[in-house]
PDB file of C-alpha atoms in Angstrom:
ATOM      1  CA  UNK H   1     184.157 248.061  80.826  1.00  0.00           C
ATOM      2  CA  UNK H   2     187.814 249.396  81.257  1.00  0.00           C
ATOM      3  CA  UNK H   3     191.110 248.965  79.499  1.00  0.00           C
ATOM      4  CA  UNK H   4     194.076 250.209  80.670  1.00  0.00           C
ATOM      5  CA  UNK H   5     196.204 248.835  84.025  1.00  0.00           C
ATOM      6  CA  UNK H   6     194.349 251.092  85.804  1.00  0.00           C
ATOM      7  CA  UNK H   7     190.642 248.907  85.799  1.00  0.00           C
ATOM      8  CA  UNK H   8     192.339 245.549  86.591  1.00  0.00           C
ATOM      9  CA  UNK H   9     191.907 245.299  90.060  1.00  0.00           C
ATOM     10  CA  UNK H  10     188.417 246.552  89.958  1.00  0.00           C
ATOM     11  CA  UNK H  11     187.726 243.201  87.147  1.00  0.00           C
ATOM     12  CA  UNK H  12     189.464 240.911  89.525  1.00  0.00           C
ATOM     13  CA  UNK H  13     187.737 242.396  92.722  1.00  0.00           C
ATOM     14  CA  UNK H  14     184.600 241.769  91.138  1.00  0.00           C
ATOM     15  CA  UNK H  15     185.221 238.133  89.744  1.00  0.00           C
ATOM     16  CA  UNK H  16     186.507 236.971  93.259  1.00  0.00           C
ATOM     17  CA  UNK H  17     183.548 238.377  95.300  1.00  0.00           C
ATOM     18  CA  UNK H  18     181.488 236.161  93.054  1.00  0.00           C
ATOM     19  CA  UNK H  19     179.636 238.939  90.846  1.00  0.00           C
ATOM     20  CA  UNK H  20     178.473 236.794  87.558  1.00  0.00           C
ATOM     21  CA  UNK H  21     180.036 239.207  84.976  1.00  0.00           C
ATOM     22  CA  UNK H  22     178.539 238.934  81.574  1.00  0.00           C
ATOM     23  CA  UNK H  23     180.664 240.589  79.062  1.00  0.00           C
ATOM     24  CA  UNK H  24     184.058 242.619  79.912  1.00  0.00           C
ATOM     25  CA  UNK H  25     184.380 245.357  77.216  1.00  0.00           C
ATOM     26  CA  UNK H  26     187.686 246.790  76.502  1.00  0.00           C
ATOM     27  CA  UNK H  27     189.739 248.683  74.102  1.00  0.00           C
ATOM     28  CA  UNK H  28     191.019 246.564  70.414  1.00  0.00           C
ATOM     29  CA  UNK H  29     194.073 244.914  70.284  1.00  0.00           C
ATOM     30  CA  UNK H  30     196.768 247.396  68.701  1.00  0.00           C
ATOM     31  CA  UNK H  31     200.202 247.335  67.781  1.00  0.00           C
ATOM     32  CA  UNK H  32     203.378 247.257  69.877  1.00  0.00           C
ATOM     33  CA  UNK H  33     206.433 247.016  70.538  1.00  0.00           C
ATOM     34  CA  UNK H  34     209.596 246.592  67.870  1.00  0.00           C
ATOM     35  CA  UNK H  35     207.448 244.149  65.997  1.00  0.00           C
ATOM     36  CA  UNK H  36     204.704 246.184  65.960  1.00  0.00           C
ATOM     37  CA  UNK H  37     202.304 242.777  67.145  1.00  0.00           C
ATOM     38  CA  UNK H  38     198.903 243.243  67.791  1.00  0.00           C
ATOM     39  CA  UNK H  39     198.461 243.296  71.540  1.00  0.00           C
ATOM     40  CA  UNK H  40     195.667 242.799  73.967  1.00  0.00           C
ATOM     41  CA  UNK H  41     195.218 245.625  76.363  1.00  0.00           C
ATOM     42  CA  UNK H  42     195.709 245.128  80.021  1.00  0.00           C
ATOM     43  CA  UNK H  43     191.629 244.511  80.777  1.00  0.00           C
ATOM     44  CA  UNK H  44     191.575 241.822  77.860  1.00  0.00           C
ATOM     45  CA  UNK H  45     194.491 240.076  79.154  1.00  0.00           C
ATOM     46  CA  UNK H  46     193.267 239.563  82.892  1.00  0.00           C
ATOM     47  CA  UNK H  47     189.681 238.725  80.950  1.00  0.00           C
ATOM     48  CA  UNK H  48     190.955 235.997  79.737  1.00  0.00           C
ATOM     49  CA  UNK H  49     193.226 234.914  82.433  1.00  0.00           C
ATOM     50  CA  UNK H  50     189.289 234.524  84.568  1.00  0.00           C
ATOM     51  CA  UNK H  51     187.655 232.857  81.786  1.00  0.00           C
ATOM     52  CA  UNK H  52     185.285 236.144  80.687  1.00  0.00           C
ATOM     53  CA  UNK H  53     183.963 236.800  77.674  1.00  0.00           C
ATOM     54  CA  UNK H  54     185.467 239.843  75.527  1.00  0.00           C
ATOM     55  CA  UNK H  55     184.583 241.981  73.158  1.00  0.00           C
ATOM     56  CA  UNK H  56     186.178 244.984  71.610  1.00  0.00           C
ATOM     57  CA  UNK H  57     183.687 247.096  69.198  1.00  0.00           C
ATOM     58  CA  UNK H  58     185.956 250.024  67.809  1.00  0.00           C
ATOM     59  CA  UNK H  59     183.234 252.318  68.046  1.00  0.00           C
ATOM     60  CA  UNK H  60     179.584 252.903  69.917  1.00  0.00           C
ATOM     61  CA  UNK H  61     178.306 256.100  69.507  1.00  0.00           C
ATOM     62  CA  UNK H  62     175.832 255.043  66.543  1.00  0.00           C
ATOM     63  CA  UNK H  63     176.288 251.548  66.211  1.00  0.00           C
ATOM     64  CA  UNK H  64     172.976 250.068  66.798  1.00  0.00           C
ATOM     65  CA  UNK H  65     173.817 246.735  66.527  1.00  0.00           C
ATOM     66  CA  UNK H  66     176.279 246.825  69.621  1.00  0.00           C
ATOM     67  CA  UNK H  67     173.700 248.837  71.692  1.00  0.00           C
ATOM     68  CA  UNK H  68     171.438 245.493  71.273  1.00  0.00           C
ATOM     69  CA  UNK H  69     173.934 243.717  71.794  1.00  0.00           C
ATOM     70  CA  UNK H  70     174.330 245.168  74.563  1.00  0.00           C
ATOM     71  CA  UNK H  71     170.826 245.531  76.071  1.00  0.00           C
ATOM     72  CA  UNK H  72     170.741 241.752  75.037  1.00  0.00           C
ATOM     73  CA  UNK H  73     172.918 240.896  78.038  1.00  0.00           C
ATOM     74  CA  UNK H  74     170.284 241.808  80.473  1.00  0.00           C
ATOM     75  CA  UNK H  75     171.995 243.791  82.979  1.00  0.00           C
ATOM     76  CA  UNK H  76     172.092 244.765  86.324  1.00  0.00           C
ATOM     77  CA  UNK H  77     174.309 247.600  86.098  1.00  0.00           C
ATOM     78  CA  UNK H  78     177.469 248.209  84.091  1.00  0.00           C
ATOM     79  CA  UNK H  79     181.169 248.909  85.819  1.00  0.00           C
ATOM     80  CA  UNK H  80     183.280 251.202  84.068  1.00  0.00           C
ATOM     81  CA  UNK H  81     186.754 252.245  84.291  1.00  0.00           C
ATOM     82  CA  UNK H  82     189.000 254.035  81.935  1.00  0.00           C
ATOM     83  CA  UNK H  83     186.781 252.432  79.172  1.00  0.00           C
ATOM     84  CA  UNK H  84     188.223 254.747  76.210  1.00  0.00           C
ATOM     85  CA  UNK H  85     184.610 254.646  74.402  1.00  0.00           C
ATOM     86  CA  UNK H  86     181.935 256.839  75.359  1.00  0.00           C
ATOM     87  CA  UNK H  87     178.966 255.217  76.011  1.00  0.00           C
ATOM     88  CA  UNK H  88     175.810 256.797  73.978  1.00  0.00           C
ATOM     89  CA  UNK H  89     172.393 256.907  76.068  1.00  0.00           C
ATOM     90  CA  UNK H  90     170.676 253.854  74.575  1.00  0.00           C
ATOM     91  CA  UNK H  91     173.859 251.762  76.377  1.00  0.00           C
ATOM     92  CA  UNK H  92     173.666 254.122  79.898  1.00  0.00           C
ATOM     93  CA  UNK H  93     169.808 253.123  80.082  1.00  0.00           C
ATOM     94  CA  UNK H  94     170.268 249.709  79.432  1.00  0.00           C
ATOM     95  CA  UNK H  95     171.229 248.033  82.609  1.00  0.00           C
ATOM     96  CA  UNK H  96     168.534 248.287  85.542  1.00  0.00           C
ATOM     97  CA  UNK H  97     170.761 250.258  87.893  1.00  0.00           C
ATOM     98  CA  UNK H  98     172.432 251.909  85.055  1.00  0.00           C
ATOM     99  CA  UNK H  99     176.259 252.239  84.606  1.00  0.00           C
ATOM    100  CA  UNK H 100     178.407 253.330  87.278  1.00  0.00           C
ATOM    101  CA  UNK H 101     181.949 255.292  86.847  1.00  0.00           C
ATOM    102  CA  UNK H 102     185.585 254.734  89.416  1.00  0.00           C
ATOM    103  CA  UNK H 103     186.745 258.211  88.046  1.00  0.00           C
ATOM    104  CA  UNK H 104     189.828 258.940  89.701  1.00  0.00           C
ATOM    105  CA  UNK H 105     189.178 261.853  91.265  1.00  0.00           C
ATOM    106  CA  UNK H 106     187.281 263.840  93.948  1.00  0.00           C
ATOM    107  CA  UNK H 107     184.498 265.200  91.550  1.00  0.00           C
ATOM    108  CA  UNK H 108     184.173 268.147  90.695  1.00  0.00           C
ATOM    109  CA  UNK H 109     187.758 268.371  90.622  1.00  0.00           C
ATOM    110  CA  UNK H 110     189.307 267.284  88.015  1.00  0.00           C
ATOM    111  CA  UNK H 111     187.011 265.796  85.376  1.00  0.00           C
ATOM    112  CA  UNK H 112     187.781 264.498  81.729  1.00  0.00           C
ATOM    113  CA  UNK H 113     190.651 262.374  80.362  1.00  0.00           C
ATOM    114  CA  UNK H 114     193.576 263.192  82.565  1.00  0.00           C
ATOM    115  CA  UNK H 115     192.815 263.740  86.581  1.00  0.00           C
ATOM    116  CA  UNK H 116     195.704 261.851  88.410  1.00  0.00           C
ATOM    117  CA  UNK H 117     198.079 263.251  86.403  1.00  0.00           C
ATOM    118  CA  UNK H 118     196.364 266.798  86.826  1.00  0.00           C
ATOM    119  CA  UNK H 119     196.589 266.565  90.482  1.00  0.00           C
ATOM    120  CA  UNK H 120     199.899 266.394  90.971  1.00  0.00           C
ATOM    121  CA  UNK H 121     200.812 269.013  87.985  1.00  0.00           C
ATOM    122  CA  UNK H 122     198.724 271.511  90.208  1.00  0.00           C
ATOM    123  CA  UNK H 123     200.109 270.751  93.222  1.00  0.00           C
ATOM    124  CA  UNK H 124     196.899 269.347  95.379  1.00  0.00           C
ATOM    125  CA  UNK H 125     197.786 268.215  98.642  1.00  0.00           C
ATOM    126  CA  UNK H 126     194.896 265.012  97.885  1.00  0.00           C
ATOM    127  CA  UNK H 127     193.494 263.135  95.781  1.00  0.00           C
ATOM    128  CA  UNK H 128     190.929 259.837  95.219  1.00  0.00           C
ATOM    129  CA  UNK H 129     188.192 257.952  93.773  1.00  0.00           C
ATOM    130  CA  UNK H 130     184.440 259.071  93.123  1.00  0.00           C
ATOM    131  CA  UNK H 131     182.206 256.224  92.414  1.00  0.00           C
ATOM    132  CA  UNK H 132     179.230 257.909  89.858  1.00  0.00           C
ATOM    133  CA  UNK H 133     176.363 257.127  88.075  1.00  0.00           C
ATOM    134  CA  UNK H 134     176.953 257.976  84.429  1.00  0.00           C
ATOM    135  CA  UNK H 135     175.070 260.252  82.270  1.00  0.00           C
ATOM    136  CA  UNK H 136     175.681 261.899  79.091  1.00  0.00           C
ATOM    137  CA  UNK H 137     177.681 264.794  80.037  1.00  0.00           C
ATOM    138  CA  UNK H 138     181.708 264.902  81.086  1.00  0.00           C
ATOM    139  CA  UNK H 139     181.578 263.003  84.288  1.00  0.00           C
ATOM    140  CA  UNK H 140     178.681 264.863  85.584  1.00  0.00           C
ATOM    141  CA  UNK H 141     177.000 262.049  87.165  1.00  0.00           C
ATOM    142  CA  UNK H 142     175.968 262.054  90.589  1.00  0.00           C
ATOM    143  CA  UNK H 143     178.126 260.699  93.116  1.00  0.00           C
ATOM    144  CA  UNK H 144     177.406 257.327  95.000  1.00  0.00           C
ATOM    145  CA  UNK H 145     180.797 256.984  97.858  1.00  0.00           C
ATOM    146  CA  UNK H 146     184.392 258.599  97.857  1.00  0.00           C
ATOM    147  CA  UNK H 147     187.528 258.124  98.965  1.00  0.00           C
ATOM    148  CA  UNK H 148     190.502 260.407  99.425  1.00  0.00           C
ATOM    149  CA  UNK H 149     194.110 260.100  99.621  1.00  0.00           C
ATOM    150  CA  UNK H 150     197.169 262.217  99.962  1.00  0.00           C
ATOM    151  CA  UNK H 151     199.213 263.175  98.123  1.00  0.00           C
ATOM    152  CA  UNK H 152     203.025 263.896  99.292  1.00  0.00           C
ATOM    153  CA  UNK H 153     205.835 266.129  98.241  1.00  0.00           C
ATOM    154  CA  UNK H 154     207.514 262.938  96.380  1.00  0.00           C
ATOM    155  CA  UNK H 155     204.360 261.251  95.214  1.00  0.00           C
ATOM    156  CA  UNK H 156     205.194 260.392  91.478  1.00  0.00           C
ATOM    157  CA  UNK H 157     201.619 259.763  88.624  1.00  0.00           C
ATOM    158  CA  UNK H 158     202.763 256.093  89.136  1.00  0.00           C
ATOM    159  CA  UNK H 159     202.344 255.804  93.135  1.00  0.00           C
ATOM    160  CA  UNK H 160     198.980 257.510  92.917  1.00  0.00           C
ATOM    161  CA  UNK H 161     197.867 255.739  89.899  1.00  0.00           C
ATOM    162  CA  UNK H 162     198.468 252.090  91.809  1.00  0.00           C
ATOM    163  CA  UNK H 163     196.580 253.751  95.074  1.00  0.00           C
ATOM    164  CA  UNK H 164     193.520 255.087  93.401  1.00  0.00           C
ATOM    165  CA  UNK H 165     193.052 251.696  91.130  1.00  0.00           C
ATOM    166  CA  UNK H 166     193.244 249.678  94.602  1.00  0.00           C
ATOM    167  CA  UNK H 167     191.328 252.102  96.280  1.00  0.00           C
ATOM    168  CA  UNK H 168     188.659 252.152  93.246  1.00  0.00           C
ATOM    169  CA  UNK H 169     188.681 248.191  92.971  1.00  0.00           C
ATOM    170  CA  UNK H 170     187.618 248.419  97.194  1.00  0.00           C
ATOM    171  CA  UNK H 171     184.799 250.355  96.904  1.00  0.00           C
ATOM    172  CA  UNK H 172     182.980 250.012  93.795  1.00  0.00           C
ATOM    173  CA  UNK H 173     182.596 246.502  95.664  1.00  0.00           C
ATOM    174  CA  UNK H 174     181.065 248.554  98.578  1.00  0.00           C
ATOM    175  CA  UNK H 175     178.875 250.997  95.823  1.00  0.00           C
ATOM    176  CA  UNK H 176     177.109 247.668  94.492  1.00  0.00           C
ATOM    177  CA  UNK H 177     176.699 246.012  97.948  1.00  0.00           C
ATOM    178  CA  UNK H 178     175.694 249.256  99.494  1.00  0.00           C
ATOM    179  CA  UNK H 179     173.374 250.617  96.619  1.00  0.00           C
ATOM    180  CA  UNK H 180     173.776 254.295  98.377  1.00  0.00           C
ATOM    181  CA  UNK H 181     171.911 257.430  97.358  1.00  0.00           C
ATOM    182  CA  UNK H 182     172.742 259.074  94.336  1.00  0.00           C
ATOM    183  CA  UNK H 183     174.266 262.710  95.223  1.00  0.00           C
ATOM    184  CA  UNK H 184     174.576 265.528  92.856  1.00  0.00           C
ATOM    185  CA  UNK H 185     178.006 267.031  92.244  1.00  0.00           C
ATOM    186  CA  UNK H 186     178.333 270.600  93.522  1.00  0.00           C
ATOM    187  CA  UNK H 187     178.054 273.462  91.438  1.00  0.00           C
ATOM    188  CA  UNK H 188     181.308 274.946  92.763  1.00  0.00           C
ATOM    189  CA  UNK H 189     184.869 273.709  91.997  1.00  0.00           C
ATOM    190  CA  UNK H 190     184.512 272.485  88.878  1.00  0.00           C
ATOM    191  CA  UNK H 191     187.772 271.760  87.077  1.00  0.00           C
ATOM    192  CA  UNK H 192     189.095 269.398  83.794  1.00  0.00           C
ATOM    193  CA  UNK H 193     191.796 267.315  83.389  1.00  0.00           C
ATOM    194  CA  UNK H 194     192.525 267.585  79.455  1.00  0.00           C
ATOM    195  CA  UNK H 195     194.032 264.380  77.855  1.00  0.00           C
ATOM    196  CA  UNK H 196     197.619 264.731  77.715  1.00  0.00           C
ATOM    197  CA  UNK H 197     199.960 265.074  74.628  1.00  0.00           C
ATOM    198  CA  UNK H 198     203.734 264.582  73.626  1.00  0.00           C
ATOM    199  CA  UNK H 199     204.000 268.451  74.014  1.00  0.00           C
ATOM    200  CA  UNK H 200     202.932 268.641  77.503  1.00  0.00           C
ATOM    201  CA  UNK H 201     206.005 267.089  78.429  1.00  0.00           C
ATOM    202  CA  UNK H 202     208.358 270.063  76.963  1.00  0.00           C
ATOM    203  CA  UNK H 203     210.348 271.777  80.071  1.00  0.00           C
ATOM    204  CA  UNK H 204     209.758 275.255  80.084  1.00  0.00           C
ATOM    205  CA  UNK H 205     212.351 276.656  82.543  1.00  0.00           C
ATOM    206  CA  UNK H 206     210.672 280.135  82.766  1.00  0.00           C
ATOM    207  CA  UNK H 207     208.252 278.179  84.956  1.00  0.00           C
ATOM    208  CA  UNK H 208     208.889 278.463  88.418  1.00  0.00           C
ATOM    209  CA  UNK H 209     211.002 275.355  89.865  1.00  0.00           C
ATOM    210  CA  UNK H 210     207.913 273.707  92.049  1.00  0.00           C
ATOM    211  CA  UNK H 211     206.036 273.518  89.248  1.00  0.00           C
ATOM    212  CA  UNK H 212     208.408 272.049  86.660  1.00  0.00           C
ATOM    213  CA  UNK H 213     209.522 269.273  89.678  1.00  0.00           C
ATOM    214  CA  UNK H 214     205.881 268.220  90.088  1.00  0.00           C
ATOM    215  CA  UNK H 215     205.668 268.074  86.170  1.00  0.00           C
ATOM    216  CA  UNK H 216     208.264 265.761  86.172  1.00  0.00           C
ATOM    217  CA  UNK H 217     206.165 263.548  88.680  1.00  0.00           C
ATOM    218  CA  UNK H 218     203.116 263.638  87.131  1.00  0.00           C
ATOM    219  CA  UNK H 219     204.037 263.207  83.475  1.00  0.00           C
ATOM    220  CA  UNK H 220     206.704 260.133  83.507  1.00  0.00           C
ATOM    221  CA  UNK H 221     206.578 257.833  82.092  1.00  0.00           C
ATOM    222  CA  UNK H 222     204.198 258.982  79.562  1.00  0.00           C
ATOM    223  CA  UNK H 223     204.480 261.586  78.026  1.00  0.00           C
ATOM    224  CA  UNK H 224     207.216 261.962  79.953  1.00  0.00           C
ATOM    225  CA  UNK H 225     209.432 265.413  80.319  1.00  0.00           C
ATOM    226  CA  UNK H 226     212.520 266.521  78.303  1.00  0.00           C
ATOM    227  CA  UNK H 227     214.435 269.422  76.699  1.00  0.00           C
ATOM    228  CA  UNK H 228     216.749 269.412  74.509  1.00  0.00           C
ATOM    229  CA  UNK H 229     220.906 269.567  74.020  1.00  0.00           C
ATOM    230  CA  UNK H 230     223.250 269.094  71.189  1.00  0.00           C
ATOM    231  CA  UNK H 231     220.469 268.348  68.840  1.00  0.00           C
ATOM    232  CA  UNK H 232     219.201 265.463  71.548  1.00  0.00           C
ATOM    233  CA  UNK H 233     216.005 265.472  73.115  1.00  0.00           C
ATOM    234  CA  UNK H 234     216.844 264.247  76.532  1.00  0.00           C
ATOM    235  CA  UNK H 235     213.912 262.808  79.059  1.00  0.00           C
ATOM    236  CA  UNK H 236     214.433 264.444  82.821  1.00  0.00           C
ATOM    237  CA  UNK H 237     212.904 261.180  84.728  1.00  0.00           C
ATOM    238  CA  UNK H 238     213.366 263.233  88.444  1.00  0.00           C
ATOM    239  CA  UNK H 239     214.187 266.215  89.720  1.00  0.00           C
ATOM    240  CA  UNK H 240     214.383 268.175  93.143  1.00  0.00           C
ATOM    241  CA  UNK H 241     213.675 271.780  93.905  1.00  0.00           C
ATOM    242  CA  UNK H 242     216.701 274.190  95.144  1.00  0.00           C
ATOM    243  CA  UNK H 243     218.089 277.575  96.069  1.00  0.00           C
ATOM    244  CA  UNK H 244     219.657 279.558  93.075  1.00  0.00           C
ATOM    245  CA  UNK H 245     218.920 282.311  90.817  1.00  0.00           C
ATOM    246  CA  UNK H 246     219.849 282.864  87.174  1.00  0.00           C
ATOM    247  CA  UNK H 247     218.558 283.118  83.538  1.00  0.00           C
ATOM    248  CA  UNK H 248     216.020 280.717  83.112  1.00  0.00           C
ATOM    249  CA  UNK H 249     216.938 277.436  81.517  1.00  0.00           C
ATOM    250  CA  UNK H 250     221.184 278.143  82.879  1.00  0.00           C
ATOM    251  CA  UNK H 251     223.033 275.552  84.288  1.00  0.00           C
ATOM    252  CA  UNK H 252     224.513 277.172  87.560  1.00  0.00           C
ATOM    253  CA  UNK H 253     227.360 274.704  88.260  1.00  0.00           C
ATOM    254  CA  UNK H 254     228.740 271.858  86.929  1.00  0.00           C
ATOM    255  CA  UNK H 255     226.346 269.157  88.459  1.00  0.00           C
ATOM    256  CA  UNK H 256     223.256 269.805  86.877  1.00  0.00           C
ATOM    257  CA  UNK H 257     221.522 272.978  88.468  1.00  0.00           C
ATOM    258  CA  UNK H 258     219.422 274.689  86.281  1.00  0.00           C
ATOM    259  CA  UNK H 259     218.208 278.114  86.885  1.00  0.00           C
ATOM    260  CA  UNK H 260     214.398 278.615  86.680  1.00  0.00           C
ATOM    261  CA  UNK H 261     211.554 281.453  86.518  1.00  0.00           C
ATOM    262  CA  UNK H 262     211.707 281.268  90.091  1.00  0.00           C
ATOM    263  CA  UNK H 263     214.596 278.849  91.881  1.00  0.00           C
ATOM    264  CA  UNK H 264     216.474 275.957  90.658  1.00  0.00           C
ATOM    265  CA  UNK H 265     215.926 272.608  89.413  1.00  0.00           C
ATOM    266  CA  UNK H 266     218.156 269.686  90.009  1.00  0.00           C
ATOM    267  CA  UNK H 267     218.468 267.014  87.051  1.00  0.00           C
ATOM    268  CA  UNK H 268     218.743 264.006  89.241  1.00  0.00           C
ATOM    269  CA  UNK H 269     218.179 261.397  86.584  1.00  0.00           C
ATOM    270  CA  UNK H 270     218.081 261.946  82.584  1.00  0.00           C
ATOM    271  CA  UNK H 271     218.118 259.504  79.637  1.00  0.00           C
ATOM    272  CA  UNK H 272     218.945 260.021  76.380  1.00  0.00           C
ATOM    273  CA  UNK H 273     217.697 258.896  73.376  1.00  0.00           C
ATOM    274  CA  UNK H 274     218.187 254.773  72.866  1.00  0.00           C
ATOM    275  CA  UNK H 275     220.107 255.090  76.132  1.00  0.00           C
ATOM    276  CA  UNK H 276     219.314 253.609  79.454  1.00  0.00           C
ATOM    277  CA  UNK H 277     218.173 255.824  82.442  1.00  0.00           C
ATOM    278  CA  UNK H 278     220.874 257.366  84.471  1.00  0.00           C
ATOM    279  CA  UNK H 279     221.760 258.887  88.376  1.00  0.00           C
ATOM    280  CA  UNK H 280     223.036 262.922  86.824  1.00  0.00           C
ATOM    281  CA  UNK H 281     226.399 261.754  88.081  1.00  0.00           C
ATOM    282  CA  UNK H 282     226.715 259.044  85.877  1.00  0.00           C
ATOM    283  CA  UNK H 283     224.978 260.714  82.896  1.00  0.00           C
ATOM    284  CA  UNK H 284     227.396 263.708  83.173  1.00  0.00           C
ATOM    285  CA  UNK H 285     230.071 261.633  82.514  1.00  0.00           C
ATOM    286  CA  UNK H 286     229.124 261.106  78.955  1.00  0.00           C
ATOM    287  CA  UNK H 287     226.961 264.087  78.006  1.00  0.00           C
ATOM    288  CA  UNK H 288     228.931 267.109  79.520  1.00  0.00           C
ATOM    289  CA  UNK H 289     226.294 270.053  80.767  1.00  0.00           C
ATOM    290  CA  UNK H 290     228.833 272.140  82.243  1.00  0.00           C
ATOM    291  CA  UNK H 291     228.112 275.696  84.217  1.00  0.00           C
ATOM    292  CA  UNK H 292     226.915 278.377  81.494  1.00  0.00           C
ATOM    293  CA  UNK H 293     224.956 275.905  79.587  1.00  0.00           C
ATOM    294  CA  UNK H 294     221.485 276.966  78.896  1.00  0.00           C
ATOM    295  CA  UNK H 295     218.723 273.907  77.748  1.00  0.00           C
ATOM    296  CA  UNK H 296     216.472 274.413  75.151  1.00  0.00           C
TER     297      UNK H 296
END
């Protein structure tokens, strides 16, 4: 049960160490793109590519009829992975060893909608993969293996993203070979990773200049980070942390320096809207941002 790019390689680890996999569940196809076509999500597409069955209920909670369908398919246990649905009690009970979670994160830390993402935005020096048993509350579950991983001073959302859903794919494999004990998360450390909006991605250059760099890794591409110029709203796509002091949101030369709460931010590469991405030495040529400037 997954959707996103995130649960493929978990799907395909399964199917090639020879686990008979009844049913994948994913999100519906929805539009996209220019033509606005309906489009299967990642999951479905690498379903179908095996020869697995699919289906794609738009909702759960108190749809009887899919939770027999469900119990129907006689289960072991249930893999899940960036679903999207939340799965109401009468589908956790159903298979025999219940439904297990790759949440990408060391629980506590970091449950809910967004944790790789919230890693990096708070500056945590690791991350990785918790393999749970679901229950009814907010990733709660009690842990069956983890797996950490660092995370660097350049690591961008989509470096860590591709390392947890590798890591995740390897040992959920181990979690059903292994059948380990069932831990409970500690009471201590508990944190939540909100989902993420369009807003999230607004620069706010009273922020110090750390934090606002590792927003810019965390959040591209989506929702990705911007502020705006000349009426534009114009995407920062990286950035690096320097000396300088000003009012915040100031350009403090000519090549893209912008003055912070605390430091400086370099605008290494920007985009504008319906333009390609750009190196700041190229985008300067067209869209002047000279010294005195301040962003919005």
């Amino acid at each position: 049960m997954g959707s996103p790019d995130f649960s493929v390689p978990a799907l395909r680890a399964l199917h090639a160490a020879g686990h008979d996999i009844a049913a994948v569940y994913c999100q519906p196809p929805r539009p996209a793109g220019r033509g606005q076509k309906e489009t299967p999500c990642p999951v479905h597409r690498a379903a179908l590519d095996l020869g697995l069955e699919v289906r794609t209920p738009t909702r759960l909670k108190r749809d009887t009829a899919q939770h027999k369908a469900f119990a129907a398919l006689d289960l072991d246990v249930a893999v899940v992975a960036a679903y999207g649905l939340i799965l109401p009690k009468a589908m956790l009970d159903a298979p025999r060893r219940g439904c297990i979670n790759i949440h990408a994160s060391l629980l506590p830390r970091w449950r809910g909608a967004a944790p790789i993402h919230a890693a990096i935005l708070a500056g945590d020096t690791e991350s990785g993969v918790t393999i749970m048993r679901m229950e009814e509350g907010l990733d709660t579950g009690p842990m069956l293996l983890t797996e950490a991983t660092p995370i660097g001073s350049d690591t961008t959302v989509q470096a860590l993203h591709d390392a947890l859903s590798e890591i995740g794919a390897r040992l959920v494999l181990r979690a059903l070979a292994e059948d380990p004990p069932a831990i409970p998360q500690p009471e201590e450390g508990v944190t939540y990773a909100a989902k993420l909006t369009k807003e999230d991605g607004r620069l706010d250059w009273m922020l110090d200049a750390a934090a606002l760099e590792r927003r810019v890794r965390a959040l591209n591409p989506w929702p990705g980070t911007y502020f705006t110029q000349a009426g534009e709203q114009i995407r920062l796509l990286a950035a690096r942390v320097e000396a300088g002091t000003g009012a915040p949101g100031t350009l403090l030369d000519d090549a893209a320096l912008v003055a912070c709460g605390i430091g400086a931010l370099r605008l290494l590469r920007l985009q504008r809207p319906g333009r390609a991405a750009m190196e700041a030495e190229a985008f300067l040529r067209g869209f002047a941002l000279p010294a005195g400037t301040v962003l919005g």
